[in-house]
Short mmCIF file of C-alpha atoms in Angstrom, two decimals:
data_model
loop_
_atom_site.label_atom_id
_atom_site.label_comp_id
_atom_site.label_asym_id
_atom_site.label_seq_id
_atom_site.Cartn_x
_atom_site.Cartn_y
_atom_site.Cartn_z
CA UNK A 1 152.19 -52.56 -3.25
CA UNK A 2 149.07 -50.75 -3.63
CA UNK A 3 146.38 -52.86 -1.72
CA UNK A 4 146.43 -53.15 2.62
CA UNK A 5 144.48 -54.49 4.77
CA UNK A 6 143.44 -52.44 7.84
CA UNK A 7 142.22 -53.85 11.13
CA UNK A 8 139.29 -51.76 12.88
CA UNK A 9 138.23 -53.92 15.87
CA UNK A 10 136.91 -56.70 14.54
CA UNK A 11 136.25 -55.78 10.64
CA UNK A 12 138.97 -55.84 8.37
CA UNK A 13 138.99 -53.54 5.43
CA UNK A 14 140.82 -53.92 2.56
CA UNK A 15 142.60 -50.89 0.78
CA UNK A 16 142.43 -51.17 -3.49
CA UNK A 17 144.12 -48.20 -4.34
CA UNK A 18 146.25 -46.68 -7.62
CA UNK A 19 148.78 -45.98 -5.79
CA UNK A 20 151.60 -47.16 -3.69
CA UNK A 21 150.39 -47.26 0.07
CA UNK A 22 153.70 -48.21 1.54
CA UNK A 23 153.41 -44.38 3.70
CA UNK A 24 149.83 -46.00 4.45
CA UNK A 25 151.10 -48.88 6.03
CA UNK A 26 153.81 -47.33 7.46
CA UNK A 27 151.18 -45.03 9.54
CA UNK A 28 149.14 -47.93 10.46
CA UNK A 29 151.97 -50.39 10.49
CA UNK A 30 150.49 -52.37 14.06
CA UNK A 31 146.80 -52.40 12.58
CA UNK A 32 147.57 -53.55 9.28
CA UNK A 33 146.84 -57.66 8.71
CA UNK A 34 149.11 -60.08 6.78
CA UNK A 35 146.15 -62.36 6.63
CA UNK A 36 144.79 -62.14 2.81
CA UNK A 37 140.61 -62.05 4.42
CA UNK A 38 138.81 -59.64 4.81
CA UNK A 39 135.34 -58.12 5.44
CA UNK A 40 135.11 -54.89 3.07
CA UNK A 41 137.14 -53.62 0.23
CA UNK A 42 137.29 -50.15 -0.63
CA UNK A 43 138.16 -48.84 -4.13
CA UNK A 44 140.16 -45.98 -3.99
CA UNK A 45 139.96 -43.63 -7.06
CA UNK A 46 140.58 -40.53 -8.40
CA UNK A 47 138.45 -38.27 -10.38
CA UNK A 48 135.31 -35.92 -10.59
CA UNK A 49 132.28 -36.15 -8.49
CA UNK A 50 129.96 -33.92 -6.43
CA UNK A 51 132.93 -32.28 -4.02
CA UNK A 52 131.99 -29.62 -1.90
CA UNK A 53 134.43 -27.21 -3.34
CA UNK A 54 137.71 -26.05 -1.35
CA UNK A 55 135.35 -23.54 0.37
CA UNK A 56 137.30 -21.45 3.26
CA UNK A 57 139.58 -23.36 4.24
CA UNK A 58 137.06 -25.38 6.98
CA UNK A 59 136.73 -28.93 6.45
CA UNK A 60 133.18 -29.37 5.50
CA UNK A 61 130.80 -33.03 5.17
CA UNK A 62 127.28 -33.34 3.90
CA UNK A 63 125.98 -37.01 4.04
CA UNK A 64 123.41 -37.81 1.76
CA UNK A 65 121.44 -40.42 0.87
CA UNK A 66 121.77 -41.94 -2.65
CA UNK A 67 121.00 -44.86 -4.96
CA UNK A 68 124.66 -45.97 -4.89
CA UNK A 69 124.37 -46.10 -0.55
CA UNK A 70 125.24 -43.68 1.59
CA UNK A 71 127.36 -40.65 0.62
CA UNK A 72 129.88 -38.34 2.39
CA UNK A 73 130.79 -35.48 0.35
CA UNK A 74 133.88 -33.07 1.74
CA UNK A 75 135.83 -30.58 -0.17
CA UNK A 76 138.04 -33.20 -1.43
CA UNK A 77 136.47 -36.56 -1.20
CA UNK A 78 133.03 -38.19 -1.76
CA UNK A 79 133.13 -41.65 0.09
CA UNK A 80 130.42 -44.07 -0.75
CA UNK A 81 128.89 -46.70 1.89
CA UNK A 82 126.56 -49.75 1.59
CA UNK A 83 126.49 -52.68 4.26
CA UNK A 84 127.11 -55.13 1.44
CA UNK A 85 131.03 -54.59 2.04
CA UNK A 86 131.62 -53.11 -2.12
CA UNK A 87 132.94 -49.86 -0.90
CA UNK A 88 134.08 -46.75 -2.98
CA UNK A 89 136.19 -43.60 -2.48
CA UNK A 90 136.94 -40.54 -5.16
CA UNK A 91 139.57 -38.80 -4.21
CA UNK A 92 139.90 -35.15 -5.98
CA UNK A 93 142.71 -35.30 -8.82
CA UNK A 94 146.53 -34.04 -7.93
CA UNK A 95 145.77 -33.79 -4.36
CA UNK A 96 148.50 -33.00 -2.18
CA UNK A 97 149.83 -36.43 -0.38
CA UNK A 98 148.98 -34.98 3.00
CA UNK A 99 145.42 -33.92 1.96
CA UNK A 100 145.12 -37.29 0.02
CA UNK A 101 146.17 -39.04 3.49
CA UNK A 102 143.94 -36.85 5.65
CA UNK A 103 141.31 -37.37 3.39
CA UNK A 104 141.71 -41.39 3.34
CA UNK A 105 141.29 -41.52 7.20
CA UNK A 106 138.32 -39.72 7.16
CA UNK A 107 136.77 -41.48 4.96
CA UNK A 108 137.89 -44.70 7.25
CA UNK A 109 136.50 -42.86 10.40
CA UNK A 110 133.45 -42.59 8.27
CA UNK A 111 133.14 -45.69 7.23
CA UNK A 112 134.31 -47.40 10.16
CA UNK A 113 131.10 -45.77 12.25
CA UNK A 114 129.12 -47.36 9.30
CA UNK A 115 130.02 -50.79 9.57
CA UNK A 116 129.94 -50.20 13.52
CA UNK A 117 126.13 -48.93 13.39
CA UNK A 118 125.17 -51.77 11.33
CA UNK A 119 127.00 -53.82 13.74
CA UNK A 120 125.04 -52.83 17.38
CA UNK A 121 128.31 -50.37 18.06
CA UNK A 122 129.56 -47.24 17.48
CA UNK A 123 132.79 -44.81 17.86
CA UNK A 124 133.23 -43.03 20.88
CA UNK A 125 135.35 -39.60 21.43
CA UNK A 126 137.32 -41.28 24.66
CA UNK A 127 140.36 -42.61 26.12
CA UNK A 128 140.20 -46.47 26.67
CA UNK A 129 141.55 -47.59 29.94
CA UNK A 130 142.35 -51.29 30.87
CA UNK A 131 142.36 -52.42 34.46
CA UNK A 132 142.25 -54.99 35.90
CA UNK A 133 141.74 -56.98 32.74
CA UNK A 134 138.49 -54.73 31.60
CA UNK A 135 137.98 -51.10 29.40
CA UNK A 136 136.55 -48.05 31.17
CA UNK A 137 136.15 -45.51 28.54
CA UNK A 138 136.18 -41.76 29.61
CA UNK A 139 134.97 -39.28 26.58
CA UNK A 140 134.89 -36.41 26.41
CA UNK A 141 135.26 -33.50 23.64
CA UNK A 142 138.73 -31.74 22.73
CA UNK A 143 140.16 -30.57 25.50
CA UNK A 144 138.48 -32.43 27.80
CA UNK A 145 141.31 -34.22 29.34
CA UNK A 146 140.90 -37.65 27.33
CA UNK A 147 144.90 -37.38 26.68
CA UNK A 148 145.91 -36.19 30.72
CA UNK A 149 143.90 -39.47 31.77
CA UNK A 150 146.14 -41.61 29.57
CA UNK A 151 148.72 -40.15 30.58
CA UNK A 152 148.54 -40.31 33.97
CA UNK A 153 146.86 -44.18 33.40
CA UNK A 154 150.05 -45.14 31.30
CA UNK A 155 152.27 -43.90 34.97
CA UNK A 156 150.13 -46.36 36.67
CA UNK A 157 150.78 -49.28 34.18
CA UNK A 158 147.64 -49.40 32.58
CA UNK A 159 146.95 -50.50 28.84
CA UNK A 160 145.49 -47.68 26.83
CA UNK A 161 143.45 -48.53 23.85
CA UNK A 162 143.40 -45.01 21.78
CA UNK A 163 143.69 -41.63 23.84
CA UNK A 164 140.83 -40.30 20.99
CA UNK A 165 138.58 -42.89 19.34
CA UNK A 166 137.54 -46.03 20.32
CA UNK A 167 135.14 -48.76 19.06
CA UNK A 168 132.40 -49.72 21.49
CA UNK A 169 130.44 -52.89 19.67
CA UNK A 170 128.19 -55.87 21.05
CA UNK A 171 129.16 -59.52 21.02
CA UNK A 172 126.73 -61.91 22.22
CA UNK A 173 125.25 -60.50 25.45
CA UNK A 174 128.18 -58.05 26.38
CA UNK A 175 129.84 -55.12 25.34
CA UNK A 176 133.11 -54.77 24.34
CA UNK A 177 136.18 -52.07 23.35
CA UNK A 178 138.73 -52.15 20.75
CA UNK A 179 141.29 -49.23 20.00
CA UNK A 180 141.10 -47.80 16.55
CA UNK A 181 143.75 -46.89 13.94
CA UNK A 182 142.75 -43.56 14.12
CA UNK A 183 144.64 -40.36 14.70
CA UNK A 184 144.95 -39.27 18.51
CA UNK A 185 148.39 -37.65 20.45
CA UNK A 186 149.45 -41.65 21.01
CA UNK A 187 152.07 -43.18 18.58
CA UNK A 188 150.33 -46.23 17.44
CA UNK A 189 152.91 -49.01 18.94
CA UNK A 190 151.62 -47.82 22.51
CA UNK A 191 147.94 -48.59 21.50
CA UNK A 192 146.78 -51.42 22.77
CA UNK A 193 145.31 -53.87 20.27
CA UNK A 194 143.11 -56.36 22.56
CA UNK A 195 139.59 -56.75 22.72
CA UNK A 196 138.09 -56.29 26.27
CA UNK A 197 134.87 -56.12 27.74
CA UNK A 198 133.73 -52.63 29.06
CA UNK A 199 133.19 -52.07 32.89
CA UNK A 200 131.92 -48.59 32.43
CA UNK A 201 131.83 -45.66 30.58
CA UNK A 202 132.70 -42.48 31.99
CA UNK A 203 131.94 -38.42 31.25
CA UNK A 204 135.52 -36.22 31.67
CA UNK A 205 135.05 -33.20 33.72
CA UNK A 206 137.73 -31.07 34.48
CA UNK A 207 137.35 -30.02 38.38
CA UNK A 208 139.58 -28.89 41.57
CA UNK A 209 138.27 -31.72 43.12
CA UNK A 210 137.91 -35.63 42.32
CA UNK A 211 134.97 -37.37 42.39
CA UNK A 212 132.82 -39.74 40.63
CA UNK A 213 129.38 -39.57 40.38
CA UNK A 214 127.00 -41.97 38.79
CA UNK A 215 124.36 -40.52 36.37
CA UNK A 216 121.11 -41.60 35.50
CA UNK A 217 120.15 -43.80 32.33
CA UNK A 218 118.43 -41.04 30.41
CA UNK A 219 121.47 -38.48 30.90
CA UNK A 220 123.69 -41.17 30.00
CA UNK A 221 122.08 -41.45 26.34
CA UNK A 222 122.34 -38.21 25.81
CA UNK A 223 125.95 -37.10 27.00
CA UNK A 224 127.15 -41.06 24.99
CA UNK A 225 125.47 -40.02 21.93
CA UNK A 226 126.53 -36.50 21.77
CA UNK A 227 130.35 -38.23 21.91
CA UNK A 228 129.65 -40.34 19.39
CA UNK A 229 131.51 -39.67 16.01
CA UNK A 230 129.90 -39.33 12.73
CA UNK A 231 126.01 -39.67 13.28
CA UNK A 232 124.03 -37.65 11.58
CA UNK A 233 120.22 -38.50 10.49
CA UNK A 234 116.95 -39.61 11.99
CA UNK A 235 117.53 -43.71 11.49
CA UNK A 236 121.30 -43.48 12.65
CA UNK A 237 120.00 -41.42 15.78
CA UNK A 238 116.98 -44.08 17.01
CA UNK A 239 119.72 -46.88 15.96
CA UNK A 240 122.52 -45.42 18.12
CA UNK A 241 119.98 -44.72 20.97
CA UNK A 242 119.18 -48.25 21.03
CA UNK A 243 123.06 -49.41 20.92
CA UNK A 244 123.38 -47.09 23.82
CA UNK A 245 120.50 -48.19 25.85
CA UNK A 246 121.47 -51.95 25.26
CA UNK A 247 125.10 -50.94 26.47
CA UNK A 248 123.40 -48.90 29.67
CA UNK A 249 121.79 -52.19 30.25
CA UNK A 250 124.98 -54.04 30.64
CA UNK A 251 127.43 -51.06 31.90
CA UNK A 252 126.47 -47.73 33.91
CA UNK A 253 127.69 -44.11 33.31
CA UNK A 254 129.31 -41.90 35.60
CA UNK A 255 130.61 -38.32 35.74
CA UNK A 256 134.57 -37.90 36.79
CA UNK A 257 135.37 -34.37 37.93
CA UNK A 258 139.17 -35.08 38.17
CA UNK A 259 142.03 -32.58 39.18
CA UNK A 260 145.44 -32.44 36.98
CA UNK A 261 147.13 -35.56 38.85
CA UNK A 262 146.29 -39.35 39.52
CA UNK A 263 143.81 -39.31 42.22
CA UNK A 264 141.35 -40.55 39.57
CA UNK A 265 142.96 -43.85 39.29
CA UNK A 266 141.20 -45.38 42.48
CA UNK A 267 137.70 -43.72 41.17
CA UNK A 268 138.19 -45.82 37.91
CA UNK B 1 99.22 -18.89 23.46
CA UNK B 2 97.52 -21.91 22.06
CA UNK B 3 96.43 -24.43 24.03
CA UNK B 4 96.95 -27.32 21.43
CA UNK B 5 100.40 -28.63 20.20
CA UNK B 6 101.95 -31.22 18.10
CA UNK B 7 105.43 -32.47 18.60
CA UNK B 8 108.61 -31.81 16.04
CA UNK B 9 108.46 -35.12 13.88
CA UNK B 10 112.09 -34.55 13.64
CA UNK B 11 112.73 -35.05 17.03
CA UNK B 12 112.91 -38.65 18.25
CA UNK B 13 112.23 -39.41 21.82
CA UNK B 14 112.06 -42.45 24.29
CA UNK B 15 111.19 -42.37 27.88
CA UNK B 16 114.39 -44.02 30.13
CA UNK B 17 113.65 -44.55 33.55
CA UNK B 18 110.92 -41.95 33.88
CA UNK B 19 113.10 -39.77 32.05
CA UNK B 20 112.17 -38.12 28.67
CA UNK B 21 115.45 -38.16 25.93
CA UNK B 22 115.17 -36.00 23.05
CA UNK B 23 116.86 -35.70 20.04
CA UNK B 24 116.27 -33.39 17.34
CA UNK B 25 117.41 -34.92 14.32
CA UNK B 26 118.29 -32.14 12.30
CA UNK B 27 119.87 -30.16 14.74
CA UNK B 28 121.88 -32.96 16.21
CA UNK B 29 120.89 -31.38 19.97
CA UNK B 30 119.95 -34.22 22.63
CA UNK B 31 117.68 -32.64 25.28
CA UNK B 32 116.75 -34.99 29.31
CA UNK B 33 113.96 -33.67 30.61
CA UNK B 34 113.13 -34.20 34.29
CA UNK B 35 110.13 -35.87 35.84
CA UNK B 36 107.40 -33.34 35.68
CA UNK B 37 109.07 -32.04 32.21
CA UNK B 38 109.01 -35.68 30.80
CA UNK B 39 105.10 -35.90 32.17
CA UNK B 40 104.30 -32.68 30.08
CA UNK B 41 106.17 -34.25 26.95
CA UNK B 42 104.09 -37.31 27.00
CA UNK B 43 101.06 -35.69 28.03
CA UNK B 44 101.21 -32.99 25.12
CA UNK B 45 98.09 -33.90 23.07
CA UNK B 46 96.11 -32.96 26.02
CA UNK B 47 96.67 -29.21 25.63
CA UNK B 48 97.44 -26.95 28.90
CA UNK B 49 94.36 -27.65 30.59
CA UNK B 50 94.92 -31.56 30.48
CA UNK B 51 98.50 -31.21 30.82
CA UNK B 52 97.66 -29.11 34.24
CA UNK B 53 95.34 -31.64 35.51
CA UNK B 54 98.28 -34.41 35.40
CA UNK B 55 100.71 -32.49 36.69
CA UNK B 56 98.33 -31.37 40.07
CA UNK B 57 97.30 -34.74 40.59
CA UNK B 58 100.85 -36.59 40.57
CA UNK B 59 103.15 -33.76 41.64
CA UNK B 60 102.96 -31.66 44.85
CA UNK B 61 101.90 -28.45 43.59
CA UNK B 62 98.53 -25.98 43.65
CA UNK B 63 96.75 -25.51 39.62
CA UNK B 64 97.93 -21.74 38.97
CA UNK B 65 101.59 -22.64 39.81
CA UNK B 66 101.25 -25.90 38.01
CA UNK B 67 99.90 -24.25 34.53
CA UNK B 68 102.36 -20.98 34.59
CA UNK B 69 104.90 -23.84 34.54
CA UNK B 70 103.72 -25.66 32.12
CA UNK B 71 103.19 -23.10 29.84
CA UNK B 72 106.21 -21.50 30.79
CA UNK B 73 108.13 -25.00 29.52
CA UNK B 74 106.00 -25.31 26.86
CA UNK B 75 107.06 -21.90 25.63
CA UNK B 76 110.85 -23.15 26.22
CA UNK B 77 110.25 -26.32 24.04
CA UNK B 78 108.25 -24.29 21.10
CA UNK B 79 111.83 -21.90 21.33
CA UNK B 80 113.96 -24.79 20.85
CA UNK B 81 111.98 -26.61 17.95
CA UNK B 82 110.78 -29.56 19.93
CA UNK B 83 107.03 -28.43 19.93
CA UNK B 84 104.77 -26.52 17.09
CA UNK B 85 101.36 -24.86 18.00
CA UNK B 86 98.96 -26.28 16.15
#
């Protein structure tokens, strides 16, 4: 088989590659769609283009701006975006499979907070929490304790959407979050897969005390957007700030400074 | 110091709730600037002398401590690339 269909919230992308993707579907196995539908196909190739080079070792991305669409360029991949769902990735030749795979979802993380941005949402660095039949998202950089609070959330019963990356977009007059596909510490079976409205959204901060402490609209913007994944330039920025104030309209922002156990849960 | 400045046209900025946001676009940094730091952002244009005047006549504060202030944040947003003399 070499074409899949991936499910990312509410878009469904289609996979056309050259090569067998039964490893692919195997890593996304509860995301993947048996419906034949979809919303954008991506190409998958191999050849030349303008890679950055293996540089150093560090994974580097430029984004540019190009006739073809939008353009992320890494060491081993450019991946090619335009909102009229024809989609294209070059893969370098004779990459290694896990390099290939790496390189695959990052061009789908890309992508994915593409099709987001040109859909009033975005991806947000956070752990998705369901209670009580609605998301509270807490985000938060590595380290920040995104995979402790689903941890300790999971003891208490709760649905977790992704422990890393989850999709914040606008339907109608509401918010909503979906778990993504996407690589976090949480096997994919234990994500949960619904769609649920958001309650609020919540800044990690490790503490010796819990508490929760609401913060004002203009903070809010800025400590969202700098958790946001993959926005670079001037007209993403002013678009995401306006995603982010519509979503401060609907849902506020706190601060949780939270100790190493579950006395957050009541706060949330 | 001049008394005349222009902002960064890379940096993008909407008042929220008498709030200033900032964000530089090419350096990817997102600055909040409180209430008498948001009143010198959108008062800019009117140099440190009109900038001063704003800040004495809405804030609690006498005119010397009000423009060492101001051009004391001024300074701070000229370091960070927000603001150019001009």
């Amino acid at each position: 088989m070499k074409e899949m269909i991936l499910k990312v919230g509410p878009f469904k992308i289609l996979l056309d590659t050259d090569k067998n993707v039964e490893n692919l579907i195997q890593k996304y196995k509860p995301f993947i769609s048996e419906e034949k539908d979809f919303h954008y196909k991506v190409k998958v190739l191999e050849g030349e283009d303008l890679f950055l080079g293996q540089g150093d070792g560090i994974l580097n991305y430029e984004e540019r701006l190009l006739e073809a669409g939008k353009v992320i360029f890494s060491n081993f991949f450019a991946g090619y975006y335009k909102s009229d769902g024809d989609l294209k990735l070059v893969l370098m030749k004779n990459l290694d499979a896990t390099v290939r795979e790496n390189s695959l979802e990052n061009y789908l993380r890309w992508v994915t907070s593409k099709i987001l941005m040109d859909n009033s949402g975005f991806l947000l660095h956070s752990c998705g929490v369901v209670k009580n039949g609605k998301a509270t998202l807490l985000f938060g950089s590595s380290g920040d304790g995104k995979t402790t609070i689903s941890d300790f959330s999971k003891r208490k019963g709760a649905k977790i959407l992704s422990d890393d990356l989850n999709i914040v977009i606008k339907d109608k007059d509401r918010f909503f979050a979906y778990s993504t596909p996407f690589y976090g510490f949480m096997a994919q079976g234990e994500k949960d897969r619904g769609k649920y409205e958001i309650e609020k959204v919540v800044r990690l901060r490790k503490s010796i005390e819990t508490r929760l402490e609401k913060v004002s609209k203009a903070m809010a913007v800025a400590l969202i957007m700098a958790h946001c994944h993959f926005v670079s330039d001037l007209e993403r920025n002013n678009r995401l700030k306006d995603v982010v104030l519509d979503l401060l309209r609907c849902v506020d922002c706190y601060e949780l400074y939270f100790e190493k156990n579950d006395s957050f849960w009541d706060l949330i | 110091m001049s008394h005349h400045f222009k902002r960064n046209p890379d940096v993008s900025w909407q008042v929220v709730d008498g709030q200033a946001v900032l964000i530089h676009n090419r350096m990817g940094e997102i600055m909040v600037l409180n209430e008498v730091g948001s009143e010198v952002w959108k008062n800019l244009e009117k140099g440190i002398e009109g900038i001063t005047e704003v800040i004495v006549e809405n804030f609690d504060v006498n005119k010397e401590t009000a423009q060492k202030d101001v051009e004391e944040f001024i300074n701070e947003l000229i370091k960070v690339g927000a603001v150019t003399e001009s």
